[in-house]
Every structure is written in structure tokens, then in C-alpha cells.
CSV table of C-alpha atoms and ligand atoms in Angstrom, one decimal:
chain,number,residue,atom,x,y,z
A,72,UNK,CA,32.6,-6.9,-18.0
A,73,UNK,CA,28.9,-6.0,-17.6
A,74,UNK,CA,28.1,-6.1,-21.3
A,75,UNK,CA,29.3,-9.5,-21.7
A,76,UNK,CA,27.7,-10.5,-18.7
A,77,UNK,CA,24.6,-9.4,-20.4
A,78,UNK,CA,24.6,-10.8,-23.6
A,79,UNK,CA,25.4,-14.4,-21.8
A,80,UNK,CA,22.0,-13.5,-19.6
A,81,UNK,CA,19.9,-12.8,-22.7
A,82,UNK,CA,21.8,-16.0,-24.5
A,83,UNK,CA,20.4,-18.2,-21.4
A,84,UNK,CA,17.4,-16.5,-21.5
A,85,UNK,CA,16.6,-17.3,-25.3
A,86,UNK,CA,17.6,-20.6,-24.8
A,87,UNK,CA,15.5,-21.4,-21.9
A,88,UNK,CA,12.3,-19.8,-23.8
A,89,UNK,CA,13.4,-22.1,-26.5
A,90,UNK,CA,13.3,-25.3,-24.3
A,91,UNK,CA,9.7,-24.1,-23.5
A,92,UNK,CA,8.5,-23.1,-27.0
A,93,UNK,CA,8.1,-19.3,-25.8
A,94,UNK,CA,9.1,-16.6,-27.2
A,95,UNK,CA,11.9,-14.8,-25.9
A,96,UNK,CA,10.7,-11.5,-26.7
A,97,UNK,CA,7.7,-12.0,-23.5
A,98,UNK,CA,10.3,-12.1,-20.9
A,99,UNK,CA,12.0,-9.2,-19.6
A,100,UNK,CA,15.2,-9.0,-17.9
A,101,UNK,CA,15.2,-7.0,-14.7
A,102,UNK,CA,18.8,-5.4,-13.9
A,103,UNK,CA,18.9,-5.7,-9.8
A,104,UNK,CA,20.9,-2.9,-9.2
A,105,UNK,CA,21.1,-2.9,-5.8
A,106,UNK,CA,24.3,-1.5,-3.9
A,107,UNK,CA,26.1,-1.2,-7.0
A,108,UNK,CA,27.2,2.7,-8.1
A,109,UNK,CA,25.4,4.5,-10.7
A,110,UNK,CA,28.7,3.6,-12.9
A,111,UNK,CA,27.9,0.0,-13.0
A,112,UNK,CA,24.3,0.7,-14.3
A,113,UNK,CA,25.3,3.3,-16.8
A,114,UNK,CA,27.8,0.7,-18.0
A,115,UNK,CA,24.6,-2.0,-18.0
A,116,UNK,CA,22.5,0.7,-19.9
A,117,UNK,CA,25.1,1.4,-22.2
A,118,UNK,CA,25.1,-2.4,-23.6
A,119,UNK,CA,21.4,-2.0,-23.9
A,120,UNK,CA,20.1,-2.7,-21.0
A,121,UNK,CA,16.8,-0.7,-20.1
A,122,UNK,CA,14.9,-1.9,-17.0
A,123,UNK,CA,16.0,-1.8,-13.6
A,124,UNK,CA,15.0,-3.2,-10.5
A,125,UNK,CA,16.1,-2.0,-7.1
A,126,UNK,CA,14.9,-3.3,-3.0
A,127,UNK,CA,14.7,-0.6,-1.4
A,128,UNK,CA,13.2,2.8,-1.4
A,129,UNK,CA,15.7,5.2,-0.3
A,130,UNK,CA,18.5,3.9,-2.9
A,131,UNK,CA,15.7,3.9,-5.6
A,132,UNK,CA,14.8,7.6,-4.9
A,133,UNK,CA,18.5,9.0,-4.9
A,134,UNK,CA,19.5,7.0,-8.3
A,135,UNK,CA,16.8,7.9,-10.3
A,136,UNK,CA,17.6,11.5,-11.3
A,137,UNK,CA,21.2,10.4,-11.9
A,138,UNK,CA,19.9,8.1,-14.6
A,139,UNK,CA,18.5,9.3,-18.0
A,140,UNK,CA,14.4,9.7,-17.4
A,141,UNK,CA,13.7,7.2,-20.1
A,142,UNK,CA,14.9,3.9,-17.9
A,143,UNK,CA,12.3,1.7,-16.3
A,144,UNK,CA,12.4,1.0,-12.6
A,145,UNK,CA,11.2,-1.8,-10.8
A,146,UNK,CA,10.6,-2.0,-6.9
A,147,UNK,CA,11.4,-5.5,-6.4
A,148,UNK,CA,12.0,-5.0,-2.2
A,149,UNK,CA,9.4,-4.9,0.7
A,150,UNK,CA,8.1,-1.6,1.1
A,151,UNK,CA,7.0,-0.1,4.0
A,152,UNK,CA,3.5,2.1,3.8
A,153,UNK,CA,5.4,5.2,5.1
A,154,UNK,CA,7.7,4.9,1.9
A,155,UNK,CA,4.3,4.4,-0.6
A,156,UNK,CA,4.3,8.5,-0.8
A,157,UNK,CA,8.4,8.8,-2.2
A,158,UNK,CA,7.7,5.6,-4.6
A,159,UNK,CA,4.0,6.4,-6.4
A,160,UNK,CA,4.5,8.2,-9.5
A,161,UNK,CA,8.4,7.2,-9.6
A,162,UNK,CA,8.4,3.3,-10.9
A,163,UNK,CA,7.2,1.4,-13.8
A,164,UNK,CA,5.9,-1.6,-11.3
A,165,UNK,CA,5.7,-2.4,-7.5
A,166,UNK,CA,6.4,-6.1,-7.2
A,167,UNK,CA,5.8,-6.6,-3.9
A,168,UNK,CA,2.7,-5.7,-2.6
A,169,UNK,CA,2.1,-8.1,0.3
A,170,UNK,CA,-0.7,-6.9,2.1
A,171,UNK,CA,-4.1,-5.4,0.9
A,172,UNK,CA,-3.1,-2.7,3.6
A,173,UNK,CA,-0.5,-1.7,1.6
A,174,UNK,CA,-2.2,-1.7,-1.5
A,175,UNK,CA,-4.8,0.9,0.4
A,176,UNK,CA,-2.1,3.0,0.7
A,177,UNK,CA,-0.5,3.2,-2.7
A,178,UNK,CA,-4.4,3.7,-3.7
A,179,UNK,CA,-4.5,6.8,-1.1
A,180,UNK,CA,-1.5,8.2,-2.6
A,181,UNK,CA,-2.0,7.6,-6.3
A,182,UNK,CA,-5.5,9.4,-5.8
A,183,UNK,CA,-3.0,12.3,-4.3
A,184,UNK,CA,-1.0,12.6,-7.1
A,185,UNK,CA,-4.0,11.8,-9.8
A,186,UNK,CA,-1.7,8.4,-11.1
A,187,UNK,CA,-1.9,4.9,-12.0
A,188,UNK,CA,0.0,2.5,-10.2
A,189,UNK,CA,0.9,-1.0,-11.7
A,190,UNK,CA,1.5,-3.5,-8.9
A,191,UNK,CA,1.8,-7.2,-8.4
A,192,UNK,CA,1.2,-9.5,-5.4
A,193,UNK,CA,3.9,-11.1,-4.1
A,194,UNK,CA,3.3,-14.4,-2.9
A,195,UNK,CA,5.1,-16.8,-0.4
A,196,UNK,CA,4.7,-19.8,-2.4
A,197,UNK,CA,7.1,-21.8,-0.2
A,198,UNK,CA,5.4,-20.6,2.9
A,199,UNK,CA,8.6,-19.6,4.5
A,200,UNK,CA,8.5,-17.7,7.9
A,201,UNK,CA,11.2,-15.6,7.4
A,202,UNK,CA,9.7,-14.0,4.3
A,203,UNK,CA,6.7,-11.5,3.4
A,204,UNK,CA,4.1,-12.2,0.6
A,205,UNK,CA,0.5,-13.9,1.0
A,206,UNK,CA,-0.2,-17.0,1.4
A,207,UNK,CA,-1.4,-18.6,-1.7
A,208,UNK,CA,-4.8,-19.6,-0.1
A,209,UNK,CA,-5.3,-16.0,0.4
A,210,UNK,CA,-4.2,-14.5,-3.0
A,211,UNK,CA,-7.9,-14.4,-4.7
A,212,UNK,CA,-9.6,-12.6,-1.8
A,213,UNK,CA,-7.1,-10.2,-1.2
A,214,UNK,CA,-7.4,-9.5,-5.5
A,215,UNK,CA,-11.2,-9.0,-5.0
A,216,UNK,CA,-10.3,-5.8,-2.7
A,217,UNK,CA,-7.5,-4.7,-4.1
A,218,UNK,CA,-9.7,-4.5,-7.5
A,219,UNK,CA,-11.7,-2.0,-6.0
A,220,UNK,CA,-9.5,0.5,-5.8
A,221,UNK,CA,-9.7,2.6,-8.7
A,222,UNK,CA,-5.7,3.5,-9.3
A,223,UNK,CA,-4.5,0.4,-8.4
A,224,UNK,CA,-3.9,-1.9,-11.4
A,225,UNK,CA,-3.1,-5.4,-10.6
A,226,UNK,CA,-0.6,-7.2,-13.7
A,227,UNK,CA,0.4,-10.3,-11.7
A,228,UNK,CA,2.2,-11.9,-9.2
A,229,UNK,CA,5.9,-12.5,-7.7
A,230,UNK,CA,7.7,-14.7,-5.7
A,231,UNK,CA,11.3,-14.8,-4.0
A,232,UNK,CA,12.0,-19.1,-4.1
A,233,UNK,CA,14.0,-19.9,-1.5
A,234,UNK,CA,17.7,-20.1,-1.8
A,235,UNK,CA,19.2,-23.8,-3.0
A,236,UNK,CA,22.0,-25.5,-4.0
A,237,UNK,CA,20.2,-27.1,-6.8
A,238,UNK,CA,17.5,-24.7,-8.8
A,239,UNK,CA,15.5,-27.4,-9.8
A,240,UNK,CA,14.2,-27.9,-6.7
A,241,UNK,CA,12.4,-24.2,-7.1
A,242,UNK,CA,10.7,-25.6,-10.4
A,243,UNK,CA,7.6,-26.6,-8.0
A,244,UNK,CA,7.6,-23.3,-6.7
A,245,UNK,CA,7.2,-21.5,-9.9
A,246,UNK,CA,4.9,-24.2,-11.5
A,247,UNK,CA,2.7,-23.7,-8.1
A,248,UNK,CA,2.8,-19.4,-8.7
A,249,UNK,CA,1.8,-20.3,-12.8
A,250,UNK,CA,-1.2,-22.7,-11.4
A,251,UNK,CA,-1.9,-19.7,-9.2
A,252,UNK,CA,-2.3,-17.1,-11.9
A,253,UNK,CA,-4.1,-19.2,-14.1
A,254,UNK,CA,-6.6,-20.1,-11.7
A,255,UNK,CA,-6.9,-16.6,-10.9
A,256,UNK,CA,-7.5,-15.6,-14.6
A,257,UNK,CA,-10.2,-18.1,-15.0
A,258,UNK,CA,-12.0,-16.5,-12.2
A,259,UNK,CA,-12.2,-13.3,-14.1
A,260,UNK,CA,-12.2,-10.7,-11.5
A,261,UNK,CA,-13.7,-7.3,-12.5
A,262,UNK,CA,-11.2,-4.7,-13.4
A,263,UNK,CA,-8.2,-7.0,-13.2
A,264,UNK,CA,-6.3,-8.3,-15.9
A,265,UNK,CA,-3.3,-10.3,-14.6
A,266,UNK,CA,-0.6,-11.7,-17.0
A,267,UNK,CA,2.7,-10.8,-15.5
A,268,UNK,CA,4.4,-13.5,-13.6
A,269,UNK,CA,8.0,-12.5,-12.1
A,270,UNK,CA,10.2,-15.2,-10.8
A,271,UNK,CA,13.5,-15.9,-11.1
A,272,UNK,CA,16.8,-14.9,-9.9
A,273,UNK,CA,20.2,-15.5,-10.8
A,274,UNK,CA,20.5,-18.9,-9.3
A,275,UNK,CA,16.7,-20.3,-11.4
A,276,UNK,CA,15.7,-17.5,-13.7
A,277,UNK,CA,16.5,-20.4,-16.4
A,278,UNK,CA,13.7,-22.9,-14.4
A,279,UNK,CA,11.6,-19.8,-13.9
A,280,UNK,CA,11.4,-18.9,-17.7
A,281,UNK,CA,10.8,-22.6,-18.2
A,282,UNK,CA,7.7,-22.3,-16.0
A,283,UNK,CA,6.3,-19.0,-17.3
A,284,UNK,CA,8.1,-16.3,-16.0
A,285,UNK,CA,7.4,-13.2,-17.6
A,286,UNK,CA,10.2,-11.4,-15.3
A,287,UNK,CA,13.2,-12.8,-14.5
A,288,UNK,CA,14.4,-10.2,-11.4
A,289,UNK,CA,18.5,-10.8,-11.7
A,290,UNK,CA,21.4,-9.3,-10.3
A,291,UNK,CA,24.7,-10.9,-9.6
A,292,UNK,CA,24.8,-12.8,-12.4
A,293,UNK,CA,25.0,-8.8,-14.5
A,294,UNK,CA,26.7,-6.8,-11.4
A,295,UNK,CA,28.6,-9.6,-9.9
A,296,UNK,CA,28.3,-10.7,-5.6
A,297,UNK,CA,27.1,-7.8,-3.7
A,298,UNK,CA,29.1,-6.8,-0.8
A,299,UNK,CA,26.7,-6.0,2.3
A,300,UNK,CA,29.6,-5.3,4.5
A,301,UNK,CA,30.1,-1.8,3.4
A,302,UNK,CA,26.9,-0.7,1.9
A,303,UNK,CA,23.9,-1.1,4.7
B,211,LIG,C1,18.4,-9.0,-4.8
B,211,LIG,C2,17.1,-9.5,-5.4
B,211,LIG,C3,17.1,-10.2,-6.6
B,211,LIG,C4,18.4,-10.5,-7.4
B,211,LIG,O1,19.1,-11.5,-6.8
B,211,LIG,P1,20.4,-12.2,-7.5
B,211,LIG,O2,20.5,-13.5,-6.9
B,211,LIG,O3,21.5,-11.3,-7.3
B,211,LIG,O4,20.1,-12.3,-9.0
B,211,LIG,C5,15.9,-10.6,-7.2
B,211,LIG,N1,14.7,-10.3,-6.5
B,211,LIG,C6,14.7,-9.7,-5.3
B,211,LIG,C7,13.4,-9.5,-4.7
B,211,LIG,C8,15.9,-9.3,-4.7
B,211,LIG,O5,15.8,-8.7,-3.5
């Protein structure tokens, strides 16, 4: 069941903001609904659950108006600039803005459509090849330019750790995205105010909360394994 899947999330989520002397109210759980039917999520929403978070644009786009208008969405996936124009106006948060080229765009478009858009970096902490994200190294610059434009709000960053048997091993990781955003902050960047830090999936959103995540991004641990077989 989906509602008792939830309530043993938000258990492990108190007690993880326990361990760390947070409160669990500064975290928020992001549902990743992605491949499951609209059922699943009304089920999800009917146990209370409010925020969504979805990878890719097209499946984003056709849930929405079969969901009541008052849920959140998150964009959580890599997003293309040809997608920015279907996305801006439509989601709560991007997560993963990975270029400043991108960020140009969703600037271009939000001017369109006279919007703000709330966006964080993602960052490849673990310098992985395979995967999108700056480079930490490059993080600060690319927040100078993105701070100029005027509808572009950045709130933080985000990572994807790597997958591993053992979660502690990501603890670095998101201790190394925390440093990151604190360093950040106390070089006070005009017009940017960064405070949200999303990390965490189902195998470490414990760790992640324990290292400041204010996001915890988790899917299979509400919705059950995805089956990628069937739904490309
Ligand atoms: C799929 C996905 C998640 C959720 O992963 P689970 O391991 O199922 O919790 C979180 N973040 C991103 C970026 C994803 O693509």
C-alpha cells in the first residue's frame, strides 16, 4: 500500500532529522512519480501527499491536468533547452539546471510568459562521466551569471550520488554539496539567496537528511521498483 509506504517514509524521515537535531518540518518529501499511472499518485495524494517530482518533460506535461491544480511539481530529470518552453510556468522548481546555457533559456522563456522560475543547480559532486551537473569548481561562476538574469531565481543546489550497496559511502557526497552551499552563501552573490539543498533518494535520503538535505527526491521506496521494460 502506498499510504503505508508513506507514513514509514515520513517516520524515517523524522527520525533521521532527529539524529541531526533538525527539524523535520525543513525537509520535504518529493514523491518521484515517474512511470507510475496517475492512480498510484492519486492514491499517494490521497494519504496526504502533496509534492511531486517527475524526470522527464513529456510525462510531466500529460499528468498535470489529470491531477488537481493545487499539487506541486518538481522537475527532477535533465532537461533539454527545446523542452524549457512546455516546462516554464508549469512546475514549482527545476532541479536540474546544469548549464548556464540552459538557465539563458528558461530566462528567455520566463520573460515570454512574464514568470518567475525557481531553479537549482545540479551539481556532479562525484565527478562521474556518465552524468550531467557542474563541476563543483565551477558552481560559483556559473551563479554569478545566472544571477543576472532577472526571472531566474536560484534556491540551491542538487545532486544524484552515485548508486551503492552501502549509503554511507554517499555521506561525503552530500557533506561536500552542504560545504558547497555554505561557501556559496558566505560569498553573498547579488540577487541570490540559496537555502535549498536536494539530495537523497530512496537508497540515502536517511544520510542525506543527516547532512542537510532540505529535499529528499524518493520514489521506489513510495511507488515500489519501476519497470523500464514497458514504459520508455
Ligand atoms: C528517479 C529519480 C529519483 C528517485 O529514485 P528512487 O531511487 O526510486 O527513490 C530521484 N532523483 C532523480 C533525479 C531521479 O531521476
Amino acid at each position: 500500500m502506498i499510504s503505508d509506504n508513506l507514513i514509514d517514509v515520513r517516520k524515517r524521515i523524522e527520525a533521521a532529522a532527529l539524529r541531526a537535531g533538525r527539524d523535520q518540518g525543513d525537509i520535504k518529501l518529493i514523491a518521484v512519480s515517474k512511470t507510475k499511472p496517475v492512480d498510484m499518485i492519486e492514491e499517494c495524494i490521497r494519504a496526504g501527499q502533496y509534492a511531486f517530482g517527475e524526470n522527464r518533460v513529456q510525462e510531466l506535461v500529460e499528468k498535470i491536468p489529470q491531477l488537481p491544480a493545487e499539487l506541486e511539481w518538481h522537475l527532477i530529470g535533465h532537461l533539454q533547452k527545446n523542452k524549457v518552453k512546455y516546462i516554464v510556468g508549469q512546475v514549482e522548481l527545476i532541479h536540474s539546471v546544469d548549464t548556464v546555457a540552459l538557465a539563458e533559456q528558461i530566462q528567455r522563456e520566463a520573460q515570454k510568459k512574464k514568470c518567475d522560475v525557481n531553479i537549482l543547480l545540479e551539481v556532479n559532486v562525484a565527478m562521474e562521466e556518465t552524468k550531467t551537473g557542474f563541476y563543483v569548481e565551477d558552481v560559483y561562476n556559473a551563479c554569478c551569471q545566472i544571477a543576472e538574469f532577472s526571472n531566474v531565481h536560484i534556491k540551491g543546489l542538487m545532486t544524484v550520488a552515485p548508486f551503492v550497496k552501502n549509503p554511507e559511502e554517499n555521506r561525503v557526497i552530500f557533506r561536500k554539496l552542504k560545504h558547497l552551499l555554505v561557501d556559496i552563501q558566505s560569498k553573498k552573490v547579488d540577487n541570490v539567496h540559496m537555502t535549498e539543498l536536494s539530495m537523497g533518494m530512496t537508497n540515502d535520503y536517511e544520510i542525506a537528511i543527516e547532512e542537510g538535505a532540505t529535499m529528499v527526491r524518493v520514489g521506489t521506496a513510495l511507488f515500489g521498483a519501476r519497470n523500464y521494460a514497458v514504459k520508455k
